[in-house]
XYZ file of C-alpha atoms in Angstrom:
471
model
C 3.958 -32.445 2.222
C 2.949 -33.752 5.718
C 3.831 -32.303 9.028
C 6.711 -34.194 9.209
C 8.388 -33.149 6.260
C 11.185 -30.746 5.533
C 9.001 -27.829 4.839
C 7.853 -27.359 8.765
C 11.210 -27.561 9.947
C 12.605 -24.598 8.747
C 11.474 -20.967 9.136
C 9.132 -19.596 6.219
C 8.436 -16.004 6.131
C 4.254 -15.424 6.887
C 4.451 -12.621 4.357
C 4.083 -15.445 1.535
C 3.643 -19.350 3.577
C 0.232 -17.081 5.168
C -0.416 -14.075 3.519
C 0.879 -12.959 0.340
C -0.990 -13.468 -3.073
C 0.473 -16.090 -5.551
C 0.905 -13.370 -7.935
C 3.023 -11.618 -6.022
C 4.785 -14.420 -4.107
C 5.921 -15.375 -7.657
C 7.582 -12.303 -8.723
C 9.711 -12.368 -6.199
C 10.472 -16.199 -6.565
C 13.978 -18.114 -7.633
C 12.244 -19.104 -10.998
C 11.070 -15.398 -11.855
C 14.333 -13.863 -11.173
C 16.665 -16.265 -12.780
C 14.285 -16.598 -15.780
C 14.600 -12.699 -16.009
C 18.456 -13.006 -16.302
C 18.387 -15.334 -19.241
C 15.898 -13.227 -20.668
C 18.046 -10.380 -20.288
C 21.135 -12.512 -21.723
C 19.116 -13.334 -24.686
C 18.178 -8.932 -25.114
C 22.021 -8.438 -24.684
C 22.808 -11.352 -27.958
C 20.204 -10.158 -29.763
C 20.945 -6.726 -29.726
C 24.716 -7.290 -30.469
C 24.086 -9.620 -32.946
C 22.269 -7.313 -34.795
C 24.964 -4.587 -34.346
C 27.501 -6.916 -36.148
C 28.669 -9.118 -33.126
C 29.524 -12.278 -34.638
C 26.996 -14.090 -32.818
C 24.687 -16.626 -35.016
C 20.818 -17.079 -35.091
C 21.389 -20.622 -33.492
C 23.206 -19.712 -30.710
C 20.256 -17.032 -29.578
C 17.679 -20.006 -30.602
C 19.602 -22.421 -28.060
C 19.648 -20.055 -25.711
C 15.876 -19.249 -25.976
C 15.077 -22.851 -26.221
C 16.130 -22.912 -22.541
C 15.029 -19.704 -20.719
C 12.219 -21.887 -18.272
C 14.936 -25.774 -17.906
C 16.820 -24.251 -14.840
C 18.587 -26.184 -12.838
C 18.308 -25.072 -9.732
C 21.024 -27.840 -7.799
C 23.304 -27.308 -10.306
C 23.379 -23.377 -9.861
C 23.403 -23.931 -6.177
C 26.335 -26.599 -6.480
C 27.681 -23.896 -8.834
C 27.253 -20.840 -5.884
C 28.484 -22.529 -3.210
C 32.073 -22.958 -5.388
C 32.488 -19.981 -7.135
C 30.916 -17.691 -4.316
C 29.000 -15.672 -6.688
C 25.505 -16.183 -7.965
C 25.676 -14.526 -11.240
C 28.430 -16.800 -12.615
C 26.877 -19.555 -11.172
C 23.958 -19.298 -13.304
C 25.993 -17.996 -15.809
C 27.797 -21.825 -15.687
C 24.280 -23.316 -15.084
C 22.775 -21.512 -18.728
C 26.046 -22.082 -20.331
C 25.549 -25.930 -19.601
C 22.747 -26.507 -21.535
C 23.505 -23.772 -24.030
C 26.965 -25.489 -25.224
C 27.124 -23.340 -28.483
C 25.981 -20.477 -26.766
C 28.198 -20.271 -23.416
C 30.942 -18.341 -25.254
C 28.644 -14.942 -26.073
C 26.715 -15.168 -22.654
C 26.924 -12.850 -20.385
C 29.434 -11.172 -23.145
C 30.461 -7.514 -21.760
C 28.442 -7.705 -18.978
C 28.823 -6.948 -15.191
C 26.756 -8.868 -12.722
C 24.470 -5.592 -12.110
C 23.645 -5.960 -15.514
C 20.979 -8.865 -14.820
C 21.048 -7.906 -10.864
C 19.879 -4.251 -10.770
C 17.842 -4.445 -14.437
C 16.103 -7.331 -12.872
C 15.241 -5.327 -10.431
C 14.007 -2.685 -12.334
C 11.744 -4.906 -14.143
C 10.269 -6.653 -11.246
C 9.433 -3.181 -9.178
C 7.750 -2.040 -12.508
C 5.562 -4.773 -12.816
C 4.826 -4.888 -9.459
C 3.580 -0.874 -9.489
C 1.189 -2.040 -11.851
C 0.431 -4.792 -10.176
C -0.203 -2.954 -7.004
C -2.825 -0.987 -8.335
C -4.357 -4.377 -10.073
C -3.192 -7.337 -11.420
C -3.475 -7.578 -15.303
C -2.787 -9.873 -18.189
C 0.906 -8.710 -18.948
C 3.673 -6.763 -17.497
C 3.544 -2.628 -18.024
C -0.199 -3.579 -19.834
C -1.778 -4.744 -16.784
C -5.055 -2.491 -14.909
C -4.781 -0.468 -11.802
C -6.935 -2.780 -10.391
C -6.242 -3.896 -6.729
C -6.071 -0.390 -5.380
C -9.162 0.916 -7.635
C -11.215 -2.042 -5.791
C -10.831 -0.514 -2.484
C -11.466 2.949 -4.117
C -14.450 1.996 -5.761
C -16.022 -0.046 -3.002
C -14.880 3.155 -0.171
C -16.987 5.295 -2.877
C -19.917 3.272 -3.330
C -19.831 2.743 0.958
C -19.548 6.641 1.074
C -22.524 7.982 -1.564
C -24.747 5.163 0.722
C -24.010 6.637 4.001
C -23.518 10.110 2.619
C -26.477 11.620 4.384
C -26.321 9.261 7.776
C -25.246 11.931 10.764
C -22.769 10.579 12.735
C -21.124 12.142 15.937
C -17.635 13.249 14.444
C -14.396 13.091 16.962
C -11.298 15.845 17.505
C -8.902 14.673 20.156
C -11.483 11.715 20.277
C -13.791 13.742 21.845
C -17.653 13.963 20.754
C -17.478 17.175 18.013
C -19.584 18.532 15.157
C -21.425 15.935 13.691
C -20.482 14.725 10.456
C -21.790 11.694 8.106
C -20.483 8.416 7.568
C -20.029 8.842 4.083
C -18.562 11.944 4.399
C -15.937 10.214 7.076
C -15.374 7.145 4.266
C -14.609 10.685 2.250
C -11.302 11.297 4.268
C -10.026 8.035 3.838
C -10.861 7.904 -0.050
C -8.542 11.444 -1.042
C -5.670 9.605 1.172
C -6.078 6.258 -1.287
C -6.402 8.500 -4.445
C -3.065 10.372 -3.356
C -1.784 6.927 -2.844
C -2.690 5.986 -6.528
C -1.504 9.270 -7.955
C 1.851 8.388 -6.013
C 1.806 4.605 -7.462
C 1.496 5.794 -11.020
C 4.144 8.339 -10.796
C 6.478 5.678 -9.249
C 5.766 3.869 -12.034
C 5.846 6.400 -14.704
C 9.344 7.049 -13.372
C 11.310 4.032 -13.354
C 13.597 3.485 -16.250
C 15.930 0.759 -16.696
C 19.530 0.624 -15.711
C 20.471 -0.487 -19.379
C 23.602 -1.387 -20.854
C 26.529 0.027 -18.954
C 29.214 -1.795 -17.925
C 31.488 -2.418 -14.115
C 31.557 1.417 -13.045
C 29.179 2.770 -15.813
C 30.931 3.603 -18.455
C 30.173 0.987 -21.044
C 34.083 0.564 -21.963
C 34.021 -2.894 -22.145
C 31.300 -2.296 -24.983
C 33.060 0.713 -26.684
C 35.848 -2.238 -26.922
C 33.226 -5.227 -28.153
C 32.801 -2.313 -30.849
C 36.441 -1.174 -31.408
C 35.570 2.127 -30.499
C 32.124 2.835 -31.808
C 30.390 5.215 -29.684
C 27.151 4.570 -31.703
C 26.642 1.359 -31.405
C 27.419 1.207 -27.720
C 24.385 4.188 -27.417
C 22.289 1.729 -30.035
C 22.821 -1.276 -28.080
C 21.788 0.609 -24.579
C 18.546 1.679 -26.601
C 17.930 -1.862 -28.086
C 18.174 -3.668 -24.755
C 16.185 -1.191 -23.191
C 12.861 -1.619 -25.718
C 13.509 -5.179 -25.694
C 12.801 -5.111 -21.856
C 9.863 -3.314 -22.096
C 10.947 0.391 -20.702
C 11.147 3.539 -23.316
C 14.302 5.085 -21.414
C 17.373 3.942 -19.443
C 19.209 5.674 -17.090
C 21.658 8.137 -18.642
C 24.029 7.457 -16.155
C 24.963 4.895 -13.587
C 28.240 3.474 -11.763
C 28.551 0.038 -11.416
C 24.351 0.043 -10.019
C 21.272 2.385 -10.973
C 21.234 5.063 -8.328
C 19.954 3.920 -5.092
C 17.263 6.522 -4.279
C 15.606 4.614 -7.622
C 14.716 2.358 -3.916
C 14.296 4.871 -1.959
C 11.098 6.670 -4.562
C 9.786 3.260 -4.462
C 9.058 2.328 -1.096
C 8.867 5.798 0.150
C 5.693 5.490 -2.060
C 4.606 2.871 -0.467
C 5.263 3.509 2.976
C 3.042 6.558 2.592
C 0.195 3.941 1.282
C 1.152 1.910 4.522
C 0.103 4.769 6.734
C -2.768 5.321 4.840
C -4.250 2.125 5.769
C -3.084 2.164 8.589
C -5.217 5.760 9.198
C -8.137 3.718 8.175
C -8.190 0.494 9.880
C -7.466 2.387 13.229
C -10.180 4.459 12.710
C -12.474 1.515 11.481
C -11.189 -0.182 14.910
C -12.287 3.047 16.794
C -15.410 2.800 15.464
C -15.841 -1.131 16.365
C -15.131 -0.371 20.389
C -18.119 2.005 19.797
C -19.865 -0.840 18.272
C -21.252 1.776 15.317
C -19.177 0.434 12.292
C -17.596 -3.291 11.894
C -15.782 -5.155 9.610
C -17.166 -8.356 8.188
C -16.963 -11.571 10.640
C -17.517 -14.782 9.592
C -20.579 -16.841 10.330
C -18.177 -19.412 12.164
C -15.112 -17.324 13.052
C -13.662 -16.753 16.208
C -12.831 -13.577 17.641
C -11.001 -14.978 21.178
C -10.497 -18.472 22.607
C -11.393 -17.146 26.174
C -14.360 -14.612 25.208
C -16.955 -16.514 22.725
C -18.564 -13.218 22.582
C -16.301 -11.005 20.807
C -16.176 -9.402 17.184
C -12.904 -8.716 17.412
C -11.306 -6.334 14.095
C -8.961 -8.731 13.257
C -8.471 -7.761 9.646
C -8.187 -4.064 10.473
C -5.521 -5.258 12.967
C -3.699 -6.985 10.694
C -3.453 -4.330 8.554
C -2.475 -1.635 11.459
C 0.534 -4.557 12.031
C 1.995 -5.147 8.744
C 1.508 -1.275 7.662
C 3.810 -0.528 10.704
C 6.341 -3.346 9.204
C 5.816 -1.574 5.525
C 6.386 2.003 7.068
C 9.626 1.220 8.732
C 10.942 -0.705 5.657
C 11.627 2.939 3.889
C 15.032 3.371 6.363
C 16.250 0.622 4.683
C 17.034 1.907 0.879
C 17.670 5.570 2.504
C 20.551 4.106 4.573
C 21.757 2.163 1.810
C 21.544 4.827 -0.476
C 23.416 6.816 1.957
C 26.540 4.613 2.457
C 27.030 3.522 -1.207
C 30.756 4.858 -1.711
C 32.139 5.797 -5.171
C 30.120 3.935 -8.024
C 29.330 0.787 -5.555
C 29.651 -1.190 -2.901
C 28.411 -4.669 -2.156
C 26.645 -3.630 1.068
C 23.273 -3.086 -0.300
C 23.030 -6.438 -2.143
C 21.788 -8.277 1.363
C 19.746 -5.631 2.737
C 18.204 -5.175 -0.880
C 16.863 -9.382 -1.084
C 15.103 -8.313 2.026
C 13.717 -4.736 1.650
C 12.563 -4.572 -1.940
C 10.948 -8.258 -1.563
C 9.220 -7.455 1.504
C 8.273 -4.087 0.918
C 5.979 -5.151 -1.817
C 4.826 -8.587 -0.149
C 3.712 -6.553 2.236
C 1.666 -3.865 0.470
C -0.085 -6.239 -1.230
C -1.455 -7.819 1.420
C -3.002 -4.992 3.380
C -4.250 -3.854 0.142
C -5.857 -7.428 -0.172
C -7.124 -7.131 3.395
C -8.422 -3.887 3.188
C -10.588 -4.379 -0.296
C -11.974 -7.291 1.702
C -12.911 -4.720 4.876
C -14.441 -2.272 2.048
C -16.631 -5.097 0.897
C -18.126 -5.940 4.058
C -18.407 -2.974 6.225
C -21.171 -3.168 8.580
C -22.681 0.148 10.279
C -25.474 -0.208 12.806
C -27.590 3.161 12.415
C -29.534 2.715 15.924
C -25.882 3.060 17.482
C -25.143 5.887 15.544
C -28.321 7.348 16.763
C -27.917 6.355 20.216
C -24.945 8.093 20.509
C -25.787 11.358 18.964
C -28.889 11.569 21.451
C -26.306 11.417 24.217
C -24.173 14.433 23.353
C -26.295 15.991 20.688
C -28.315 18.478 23.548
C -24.693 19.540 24.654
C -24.317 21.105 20.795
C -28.054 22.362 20.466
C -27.435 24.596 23.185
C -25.933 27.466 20.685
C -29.376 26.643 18.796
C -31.684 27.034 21.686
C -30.253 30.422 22.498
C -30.648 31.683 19.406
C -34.235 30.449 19.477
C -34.798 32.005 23.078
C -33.264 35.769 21.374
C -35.489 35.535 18.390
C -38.539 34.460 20.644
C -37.665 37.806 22.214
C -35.230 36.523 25.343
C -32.131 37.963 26.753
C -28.921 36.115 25.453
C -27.190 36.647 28.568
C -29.961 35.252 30.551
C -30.333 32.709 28.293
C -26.773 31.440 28.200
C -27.076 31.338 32.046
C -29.632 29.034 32.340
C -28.404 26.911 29.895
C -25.197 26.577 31.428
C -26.500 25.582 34.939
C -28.825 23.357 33.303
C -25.917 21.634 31.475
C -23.700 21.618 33.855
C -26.222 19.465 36.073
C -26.647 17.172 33.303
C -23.247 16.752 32.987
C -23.057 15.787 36.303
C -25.904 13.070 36.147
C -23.566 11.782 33.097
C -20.268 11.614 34.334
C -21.293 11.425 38.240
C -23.841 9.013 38.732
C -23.530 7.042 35.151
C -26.931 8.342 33.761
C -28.760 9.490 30.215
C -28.137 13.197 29.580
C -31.263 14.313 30.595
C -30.225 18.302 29.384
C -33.476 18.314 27.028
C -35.731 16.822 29.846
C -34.386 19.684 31.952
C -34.867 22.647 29.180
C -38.587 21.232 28.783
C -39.573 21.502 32.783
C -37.989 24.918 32.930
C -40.649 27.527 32.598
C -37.951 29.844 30.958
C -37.681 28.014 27.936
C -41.973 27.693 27.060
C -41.770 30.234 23.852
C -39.395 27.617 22.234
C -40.856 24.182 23.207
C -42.293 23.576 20.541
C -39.802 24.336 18.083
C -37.140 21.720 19.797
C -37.792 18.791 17.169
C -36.356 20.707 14.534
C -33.533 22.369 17.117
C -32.195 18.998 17.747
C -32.984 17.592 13.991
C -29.308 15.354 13.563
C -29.669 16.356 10.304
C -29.128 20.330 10.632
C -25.820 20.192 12.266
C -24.016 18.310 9.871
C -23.467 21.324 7.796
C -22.381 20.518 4.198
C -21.505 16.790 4.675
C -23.832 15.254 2.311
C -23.049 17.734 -0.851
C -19.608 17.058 -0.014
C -19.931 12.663 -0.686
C -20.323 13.271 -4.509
C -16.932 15.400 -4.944
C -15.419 12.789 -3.307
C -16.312 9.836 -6.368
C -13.769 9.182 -9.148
């Protein structure tokens, strides 16, 4: 469509018209849900059919026949008269399913296609979230082992690079890169333990009638408990899901939302953990995240690598944390077995909530591919502040070489302290070493200072660390 057209005159949500993957963006589409509803009308036939509903083998035919020909201006000429979008669609299936319209739908509630929808879209979408696949509940935990793998693969290479590590972002204890990319791997393995539990949880809302207690069934059945509990069970395997719910009211329970997002809100700050520290580590210019040959990091500053990705990811893991206070609210003011005020908030939260994971997901497995560190930084920087830690070193040195510690610590705190000042003071190189090597005090030890101030040494057990770290 041109710029003219309809499409630009109306807003579009950037989660899917500018970021969001197609597989995604179409599970949360008009054709995927309504699709899913016939699909779930069809389950319901078939299963009562073969519990001695008089329903025939055509009738479930026709009806298959027509699960993708929806007419989407009929069921919208159909909403905007009845005021309800389930019978709407309901008359829309029913229209080109003539000998099937009287057993559609048949002892069902709305929530029966609403809220089991549901349920089948956030299960395929846990998987998804880890990796897309080739079917629903059979697909690999892909996207999320990407970034895993290429964080691991990142951290074993850099395992042994010494790097100035940061408390209070101040200069600390060194540490190495790899051991760093470490920290933010056991956060994204938490994240997929969380995922797959999510996911290993979910069960379907079933069979079970306006407030939950499958009457209108137990009548369909003239009073047979069994095949009510038979028909729950063969709707549920038809869907895919090896339990239901054993109870509901008129909806599954609520905090079914809440377990989802809450999972991945925690994945949101996650990320976001990462990409602020990978932005930390741009201003320093040690680490960066991959820029394109022709991209532009400011319209005013032709210089600048700016982390735009990272940022990104920082803005829509803010919008995916906050998200969570939506089903917790809702959960909170459902009164009785239901009320209708979680239907609106729900087309927004549940939708977005998983739009949005995917994408920083997507944007961070392209950061983890293209990380750039610049070693001669790193170095740069330890020089600056590593004297400052050697100076435990050098009086132990000075007390084996057969020195007073006392005396010792003295003169290495004047010396520091006037280096400190050449640092912060007049904007200089800390020139602590130069000083310690003019000082006549410190001869029994100068020739041991190499290996005092080796990088390497004060990074404790960093390196041996990396490989625990590797799935």
């Amino acid at each position: 469509m041109d710029a003219t057209g309809d499409e630009f005159t109306k807003y579009r949500s950037p989660l899917v018209s500018r970021y969001a993957s197609k597989e995604m963006a179409y599970n949360f589409s008009d054709r995927k849900k309504f699709t899913t509803w016939r699909k779930l009308w069809i389950y319901l036939a078939k299963a009562e059919q073969d519990l001695g509903l008089p329903i025939t083998n055509a009738q479930v035919a026709e009806m298959e026949s027509h699960v993708d020909s929806i007419d989407f201006a009929m069921a919208a000429e159909e909403e905007k008269k009845l005021r309800h979008d389930v019978m709407a669609h309901v008359h829309t299936f029913a229209h080109c399913c003539p000998s099937a319209a009287p057993i559609i739908h048949l002892g069902a509630t709305s929530c029966y296609v609403g809220d089991n929808t549901s349920i089948v879209g956030v299960g395929e979408v846990l998987h998804y979230l880890p990796g897309p696949g080739t079917a629903p509940f059979a697909v690999g935990r892909l996207k999320l082992a990407r970034v895993i793998d290429r964080l691991a693969n990142f951290a074993e290479k850099y395992a042994d690079l010494p790097t100035l590590g940061f408390t209070h972002y101040q200069p600390a204890q060194l540490t190495t890169v790899g051991k760093r990319a470490c920290l933010w791997l056991q956060d994204l393995t938490m994240d997929m333990r969380n995922l797959q539990r999510a996911h290993d949880d979910i069960r379907f809302r079933g069979v079970k009638g306006t407030t939950g207690t499958q009457a209108s069934f137990l009548q369909l059945f003239q009073g047979d408990h069994d095949k009510v509990e038979e028909l729950d069970k063969k709707v549920t395997e038809m869907a895919g899901f090896k339990k239901a719910y054993l109870v509901t009211g008129q909806t599954y329970s609520r905090k079914v939302d809440i377990d989802s997002l809450n999972v991945l809100a925690s994945m949101g700050a996650t990320v976001h953990k990462i990409c602020t520290d990978i932005r930390l580590l741009a201003n320093l210019k040690e680490i960066e995240e991959p820029f394109e040959k022709e991209q532009i990091g400011s319209s005013a500053m032709p210089y600048k690598r700016n982390p735009m990705r990272a940022e990104r990811c920082c803005s829509l893991a803010r919008h995916l944390m906050a998200l969570v206070f939506d089903p917790l609210q809702t959960s909170a003011v459902q009164w009785l077995e239901r009320t209708l005020d979680d239907s609106a908030n729900r087309r927004i939260s549940l939708p977005e909530s998983f739009l949005t994971a995917d994408i920083i997901l997507s944007t961070l497995q392209n950061i983890t591919e293209g990380l750039v560190v610049y070693p001669k930084v790193i170095e740069r920087h330890i020089r600056h502040e590593l004297p400052f830690m050697a100076t435990e070193n050098l009086i132990m040195a000075m007390v084996k070489a057969g020195g007073n510690r006392q005396d010792c610590h003295e003169k290495i705190r004047v010396l520091s302290q006037q280096a400190a000042a050449v640092v912060k003071q007049e904007g200089g190189d800390n020139d602590l070493l130069a000083r310690v090597q003019a000082d006549p005090y410190f001869t029994p030890i100068l020739g041991q200072l190499d290996s005092l101030l080796d990088p390497k040494t004060f990074v404790g057990r960093a390196p041996q660390q990396v490989p625990s770290c590797k799935l």
